[in-house]
mmCIF file of C-alpha atoms and ligand atoms in Angstrom:
data_model
loop_
_atom_site.group_PDB
_atom_site.id
_atom_site.type_symbol
_atom_site.label_atom_id
_atom_site.label_comp_id
_atom_site.label_asym_id
_atom_site.label_seq_id
_atom_site.Cartn_x
_atom_site.Cartn_y
_atom_site.Cartn_z
ATOM 1 C CA MET A 371 -33.308 10.097 5.933
ATOM 2 C CA ASP A 372 -29.624 9.994 6.775
ATOM 3 C CA ALA A 373 -27.127 7.725 8.508
ATOM 4 C CA GLN A 374 -27.717 9.193 11.969
ATOM 5 C CA THR A 375 -31.488 8.781 11.666
ATOM 6 C CA CYS A 376 -30.910 5.147 10.706
ATOM 7 C CA LEU A 377 -28.934 4.622 13.932
ATOM 8 C CA LYS A 378 -31.745 6.270 15.908
ATOM 9 C CA LYS A 379 -34.222 3.885 14.315
ATOM 10 C CA LEU A 380 -32.029 0.951 15.388
ATOM 11 C CA GLN A 381 -32.209 2.317 18.915
ATOM 12 C CA TYR A 382 -36.029 2.577 18.772
ATOM 13 C CA VAL A 383 -36.247 -1.047 17.642
ATOM 14 C CA GLY A 384 -33.988 -1.932 20.570
ATOM 15 C CA VAL A 385 -33.338 -5.612 19.878
ATOM 16 C CA LEU A 386 -31.035 -6.058 16.905
ATOM 17 C CA ASN A 387 -30.070 -9.126 14.901
ATOM 18 C CA PHE A 388 -26.310 -9.560 14.656
ATOM 19 C CA ALA A 389 -25.103 -11.893 11.902
ATOM 20 C CA THR A 390 -21.603 -13.295 11.615
ATOM 21 C CA VAL A 391 -19.933 -16.162 9.807
ATOM 22 C CA GLY A 392 -19.149 -19.039 12.164
ATOM 23 C CA LEU A 393 -15.649 -20.462 12.417
ATOM 24 C CA ASP A 394 -17.043 -23.495 10.543
ATOM 25 C CA LYS A 395 -18.326 -21.066 7.833
ATOM 26 C CA SER A 396 -21.970 -21.559 8.821
ATOM 27 C CA PRO A 397 -24.276 -18.533 9.152
ATOM 28 C CA GLN A 398 -24.801 -17.347 12.725
ATOM 29 C CA VAL A 399 -27.378 -14.839 13.910
ATOM 30 C CA ARG A 400 -28.439 -13.705 17.378
ATOM 31 C CA CYS A 401 -30.557 -10.997 18.998
ATOM 32 C CA ILE A 402 -28.732 -8.388 21.058
ATOM 33 C CA SER A 403 -30.067 -5.458 23.034
ATOM 34 C CA ALA A 404 -26.937 -4.756 25.126
ATOM 35 C CA VAL A 405 -26.071 -1.840 22.869
ATOM 36 C CA HIS A 406 -25.023 1.753 23.524
ATOM 37 C CA TYR A 407 -25.766 4.185 20.690
ATOM 38 C CA GLU A 408 -23.795 7.257 19.720
ATOM 39 C CA PRO A 409 -24.513 9.438 16.656
ATOM 40 C CA ASP A 410 -21.632 7.851 14.737
ATOM 41 C CA ALA A 411 -20.988 4.521 16.480
ATOM 42 C CA LEU A 412 -22.510 1.477 18.171
ATOM 43 C CA TYR A 413 -20.992 -0.178 21.250
ATOM 44 C CA PHE A 414 -22.161 -3.624 22.288
ATOM 45 C CA PHE A 415 -21.556 -6.114 25.086
ATOM 46 C CA THR A 416 -20.986 -9.822 24.866
ATOM 47 C CA ALA A 417 -19.139 -12.355 27.001
ATOM 48 C CA ARG A 418 -15.594 -13.449 26.206
ATOM 49 C CA GLY A 419 -16.546 -17.134 26.237
ATOM 50 C CA LYS A 420 -19.261 -16.888 23.610
ATOM 51 C CA GLU A 421 -18.848 -18.151 20.050
ATOM 52 C CA PHE A 422 -20.042 -14.718 18.946
ATOM 53 C CA CYS A 423 -17.013 -13.156 20.643
ATOM 54 C CA ARG A 424 -14.653 -15.660 18.987
ATOM 55 C CA GLU A 425 -16.168 -14.937 15.585
ATOM 56 C CA LEU A 426 -15.768 -11.201 16.064
ATOM 57 C CA LEU A 427 -12.182 -11.597 17.246
ATOM 58 C CA HIS A 428 -11.514 -13.808 14.216
ATOM 59 C CA ASP A 429 -12.389 -11.269 11.519
ATOM 60 C CA GLY A 430 -14.864 -8.781 12.991
ATOM 61 C CA GLN A 431 -17.230 -8.859 10.016
ATOM 62 C CA VAL A 432 -20.781 -8.304 11.190
ATOM 63 C CA GLN A 433 -24.173 -7.391 9.791
ATOM 64 C CA ILE A 434 -26.697 -5.774 12.092
ATOM 65 C CA LEU A 435 -30.340 -5.857 11.072
ATOM 66 C CA ALA A 436 -33.537 -4.271 12.367
ATOM 67 C CA TYR A 437 -37.070 -4.027 11.008
ATOM 68 C CA THR A 438 -39.425 -1.338 12.268
ATOM 69 C CA ARG A 439 -43.212 -1.568 12.709
ATOM 70 C CA TYR A 440 -43.463 0.813 9.739
ATOM 71 C CA LYS A 441 -41.842 -1.784 7.437
ATOM 72 C CA GLU A 442 -38.437 -0.153 7.346
ATOM 73 C CA MET A 443 -35.375 -2.397 7.127
ATOM 74 C CA ILE A 444 -32.064 -1.019 8.354
ATOM 75 C CA ARG A 445 -28.957 -3.093 7.762
ATOM 76 C CA VAL A 446 -25.479 -2.142 8.934
ATOM 77 C CA SER A 447 -22.442 -3.885 7.431
ATOM 78 C CA ALA A 448 -19.268 -3.228 9.348
ATOM 79 C CA LYS A 449 -16.164 -4.514 11.036
ATOM 80 C CA ALA A 450 -16.438 -4.696 14.816
ATOM 81 C CA VAL A 451 -13.338 -3.859 16.848
ATOM 82 C CA VAL A 452 -12.554 -4.376 20.515
ATOM 83 C CA VAL A 453 -12.779 -1.159 22.505
ATOM 84 C CA PRO A 454 -9.380 -0.237 24.053
ATOM 85 C CA GLU A 455 -8.788 -1.768 27.498
ATOM 86 C CA GLU A 456 -8.870 1.617 29.266
ATOM 87 C CA GLU A 457 -12.373 2.289 27.873
ATOM 88 C CA GLN A 458 -13.870 -1.147 28.462
ATOM 89 C CA LYS A 459 -15.210 -0.363 31.941
ATOM 90 C CA LYS A 460 -16.712 2.977 30.886
ATOM 91 C CA TYR A 461 -18.757 1.481 28.033
ATOM 92 C CA ARG A 462 -19.675 -1.644 30.014
ATOM 93 C CA GLU A 463 -21.111 0.466 32.831
ATOM 94 C CA LEU A 464 -22.907 2.696 30.329
ATOM 95 C CA ILE A 465 -24.562 -0.307 28.688
ATOM 96 C CA PHE A 466 -25.558 -1.768 32.079
ATOM 97 C CA GLN A 467 -27.089 1.581 33.115
ATOM 98 C CA GLU A 468 -29.058 1.835 29.889
ATOM 99 C CA GLN A 469 -30.164 -1.837 29.995
ATOM 100 C CA PRO A 470 -30.981 -2.569 33.655
ATOM 101 C CA TYR A 471 -32.030 -6.175 32.911
ATOM 102 C CA LEU A 472 -28.356 -6.984 32.355
ATOM 103 C CA ALA A 473 -27.702 -6.735 36.096
ATOM 104 C CA ASN A 474 -29.974 -9.747 36.447
ATOM 105 C CA VAL A 475 -28.078 -11.678 33.783
ATOM 106 C CA TYR A 476 -24.606 -10.721 35.034
ATOM 107 C CA PRO A 477 -25.025 -9.719 38.723
ATOM 108 C CA GLY A 478 -22.287 -7.888 40.594
ATOM 109 C CA SER A 479 -18.766 -8.345 39.343
ATOM 110 C CA THR A 480 -19.718 -11.262 37.039
ATOM 111 C CA ARG A 481 -20.230 -8.632 34.351
ATOM 112 C CA GLU A 482 -16.441 -8.482 34.099
ATOM 113 C CA ILE A 483 -16.582 -11.540 31.830
ATOM 114 C CA GLY A 484 -17.972 -9.090 29.297
ATOM 115 C CA ILE A 485 -16.125 -7.516 26.426
ATOM 116 C CA ILE A 486 -17.185 -4.389 24.560
ATOM 117 C CA PHE A 487 -16.956 -4.169 20.797
ATOM 118 C CA CYS A 488 -17.455 -1.044 18.740
ATOM 119 C CA VAL A 489 -18.687 -0.474 15.203
ATOM 120 C CA ARG A 490 -17.599 2.839 13.661
ATOM 121 C CA ASP A 491 -16.893 2.461 9.945
ATOM 122 C CA MET A 492 -20.157 1.252 8.479
ATOM 123 C CA GLN A 493 -22.270 0.920 5.384
ATOM 124 C CA ILE A 494 -25.979 1.371 6.109
ATOM 125 C CA GLU A 495 -28.797 0.175 3.850
ATOM 126 C CA TYR A 496 -32.224 1.704 4.442
ATOM 127 C CA PHE A 497 -35.183 -0.001 2.736
ATOM 128 C CA HIS A 498 -38.734 1.284 3.295
ATOM 129 C CA LEU A 499 -41.486 -1.073 2.097
ATOM 130 C CA GLY A 500 -44.278 0.899 3.787
ATOM 131 C CA VAL A 501 -44.438 3.665 1.149
ATOM 132 C CA HIS A 502 -45.248 3.694 -2.543
ATOM 133 C CA PRO A 503 -43.059 3.571 -4.446
ATOM 134 C CA ILE A 504 -40.780 1.793 -2.036
ATOM 135 C CA PHE A 505 -37.665 3.717 -1.040
ATOM 136 C CA ARG A 506 -34.092 2.526 -0.585
ATOM 137 C CA MET A 507 -30.830 4.329 0.003
ATOM 138 C CA GLN A 508 -27.314 3.607 1.191
ATOM 139 C CA TYR A 509 -25.405 5.728 3.681
ATOM 140 C CA THR A 510 -21.984 5.492 5.262
ATOM 141 C CA ILE A 511 -20.369 6.493 8.529
ATOM 142 C CA GLY A 512 -16.611 6.821 8.993
ATOM 143 C CA ASN A 513 -14.695 4.867 6.372
ATOM 144 C CA GLY A 514 -17.668 2.691 5.419
ATOM 145 C CA GLU A 515 -18.090 2.159 1.672
ATOM 146 C CA LYS A 516 -21.219 2.202 -0.459
ATOM 147 C CA LYS A 517 -21.610 -1.073 -2.362
ATOM 148 C CA PRO A 518 -23.636 -0.777 -5.565
ATOM 149 C CA LYS A 519 -26.246 -3.469 -6.143
ATOM 150 C CA GLY A 520 -29.427 -3.986 -8.159
ATOM 151 C CA TYR A 521 -29.960 -3.595 -11.889
ATOM 152 C CA THR A 522 -29.120 -1.130 -14.628
ATOM 153 C CA ILE A 523 -30.204 -0.712 -18.250
ATOM 154 C CA THR A 524 -27.359 -0.547 -20.722
ATOM 155 C CA GLY A 525 -26.939 1.083 -24.114
ATOM 156 C CA ASP A 526 -28.237 -2.120 -25.721
ATOM 157 C CA CYS A 527 -31.775 -0.896 -24.862
ATOM 158 C CA ILE A 528 -34.050 -0.659 -27.928
ATOM 159 C CA GLY A 529 -36.672 1.450 -26.127
ATOM 160 C CA CYS A 530 -39.491 -1.118 -26.394
ATOM 161 C CA GLY A 531 -40.744 -0.398 -22.859
ATOM 162 C CA THR A 532 -41.227 -4.071 -21.920
ATOM 163 C CA CYS A 533 -39.276 -3.557 -18.682
ATOM 164 C CA ALA A 534 -41.442 -0.621 -17.596
ATOM 165 C CA GLY A 535 -44.558 -2.729 -18.161
ATOM 166 C CA VAL A 536 -43.395 -5.531 -15.842
ATOM 167 C CA CYS A 537 -41.853 -3.368 -13.105
ATOM 168 C CA PRO A 538 -43.961 -3.757 -9.933
ATOM 169 C CA GLN A 539 -42.900 -0.342 -8.653
ATOM 170 C CA GLY A 540 -43.222 1.627 -11.898
ATOM 171 C CA CYS A 541 -39.681 2.845 -11.345
ATOM 172 C CA ILE A 542 -38.388 2.628 -14.918
ATOM 173 C CA GLU A 543 -38.609 5.837 -16.917
ATOM 174 C CA PRO A 544 -38.431 6.131 -20.721
ATOM 175 C CA GLY A 545 -35.263 7.401 -22.351
ATOM 176 C CA GLU A 546 -32.383 6.282 -24.502
ATOM 177 C CA PRO A 547 -31.728 3.977 -22.759
ATOM 178 C CA PHE A 548 -34.660 3.553 -20.344
ATOM 179 C CA ARG A 549 -33.530 4.314 -16.787
ATOM 180 C CA ILE A 550 -34.161 2.579 -13.458
ATOM 181 C CA MET A 551 -34.833 4.962 -10.555
ATOM 182 C CA GLN A 552 -32.510 3.153 -8.168
ATOM 183 C CA GLU A 553 -34.018 4.687 -5.018
ATOM 184 C CA HIS A 554 -37.350 2.981 -5.774
ATOM 185 C CA CYS A 555 -36.114 -0.348 -7.135
ATOM 186 C CA LEU A 556 -37.019 -3.630 -5.366
ATOM 187 C CA HIS A 557 -34.141 -5.558 -6.981
ATOM 188 C CA CYS A 558 -36.764 -8.132 -7.983
ATOM 189 C CA GLY A 559 -35.169 -8.846 -11.378
ATOM 190 C CA SER A 560 -38.419 -8.766 -13.383
ATOM 191 C CA CYS A 561 -36.981 -6.253 -15.893
ATOM 192 C CA LEU A 562 -33.926 -8.451 -16.416
ATOM 193 C CA GLU A 563 -36.029 -11.566 -17.023
ATOM 194 C CA HIS A 564 -38.354 -9.869 -19.535
ATOM 195 C CA CYS A 565 -35.993 -7.683 -21.578
ATOM 196 C CA PRO A 566 -36.063 -9.086 -25.159
ATOM 197 C CA VAL A 567 -32.496 -7.977 -25.935
ATOM 198 C CA GLN A 568 -30.788 -8.610 -22.557
ATOM 199 C CA ALA A 569 -30.110 -4.915 -22.066
ATOM 200 C CA VAL A 570 -30.685 -5.137 -18.295
ATOM 201 C CA ARG A 571 -27.644 -6.095 -16.229
ATOM 202 C CA ASN A 572 -27.009 -6.942 -12.610
ATOM 203 C CA ILE A 573 -24.849 -4.090 -11.292
ATOM 204 C CA LYS A 574 -22.692 -6.492 -9.239
ATOM 205 C CA GLU A 575 -21.774 -8.295 -12.442
ATOM 206 C CA GLU A 576 -20.910 -4.986 -14.138
ATOM 207 C CA VAL A 577 -18.322 -3.854 -11.560
HETATM 208 FE FE1 SF4 B 490 -38.527 -2.643 -11.408
HETATM 209 FE FE2 SF4 B 490 -37.816 -5.003 -10.306
HETATM 210 FE FE3 SF4 B 490 -36.410 -4.023 -12.413
HETATM 211 FE FE4 SF4 B 490 -36.256 -2.847 -10.001
HETATM 212 S S1 SF4 B 490 -35.550 -4.924 -10.543
HETATM 213 S S2 SF4 B 490 -36.511 -1.810 -11.982
HETATM 214 S S3 SF4 B 490 -38.355 -3.102 -9.210
HETATM 215 S S4 SF4 B 490 -38.593 -4.671 -12.418
#
């Protein structure tokens, strides 16, 4: 698995969920298939009058989510930017060619109400629940940053093995301290709840 394969999987899914934060701070999510895929970028179409467009122009923060039939979750966290004016027509026409239904939604020149955004610098989370043990990994494209999350076992570990016994994925290996195999961890928190000496920490609280 790699970042480019994740983007290809988004393309296979075809209809993606785009989440933003509304101007009133409420969560907003919508399904979008007007997307053009490149190996290192996503281009998407919306209309200038839509709340979605206003939210993107406001701060550009967006999460894009897809779930495959094989139980793979792919989540992109990124900042969307408006494509330069001189490239707007090129990407709009490309998206309309690739998604012919759009000509029904925006016939003729009415498509000119559209605006094309691009996502280039992205963090990608891949999470496969269809294998055992489950598999997760983070990737980046451009200037996207990996953001650590999940749990870790600190030097306070006394080696009792309680955490390994309650881990649903069997992804904690013995050692001094015991170690969580991060690529197989569900982030369920069972090890943290059961550790008798509070040696398990949430990574987000550590950084
Ligand atoms: Fe196992 Fe859950 Fe702890 Fe991950 S968070 S190591 S899956 S018990």
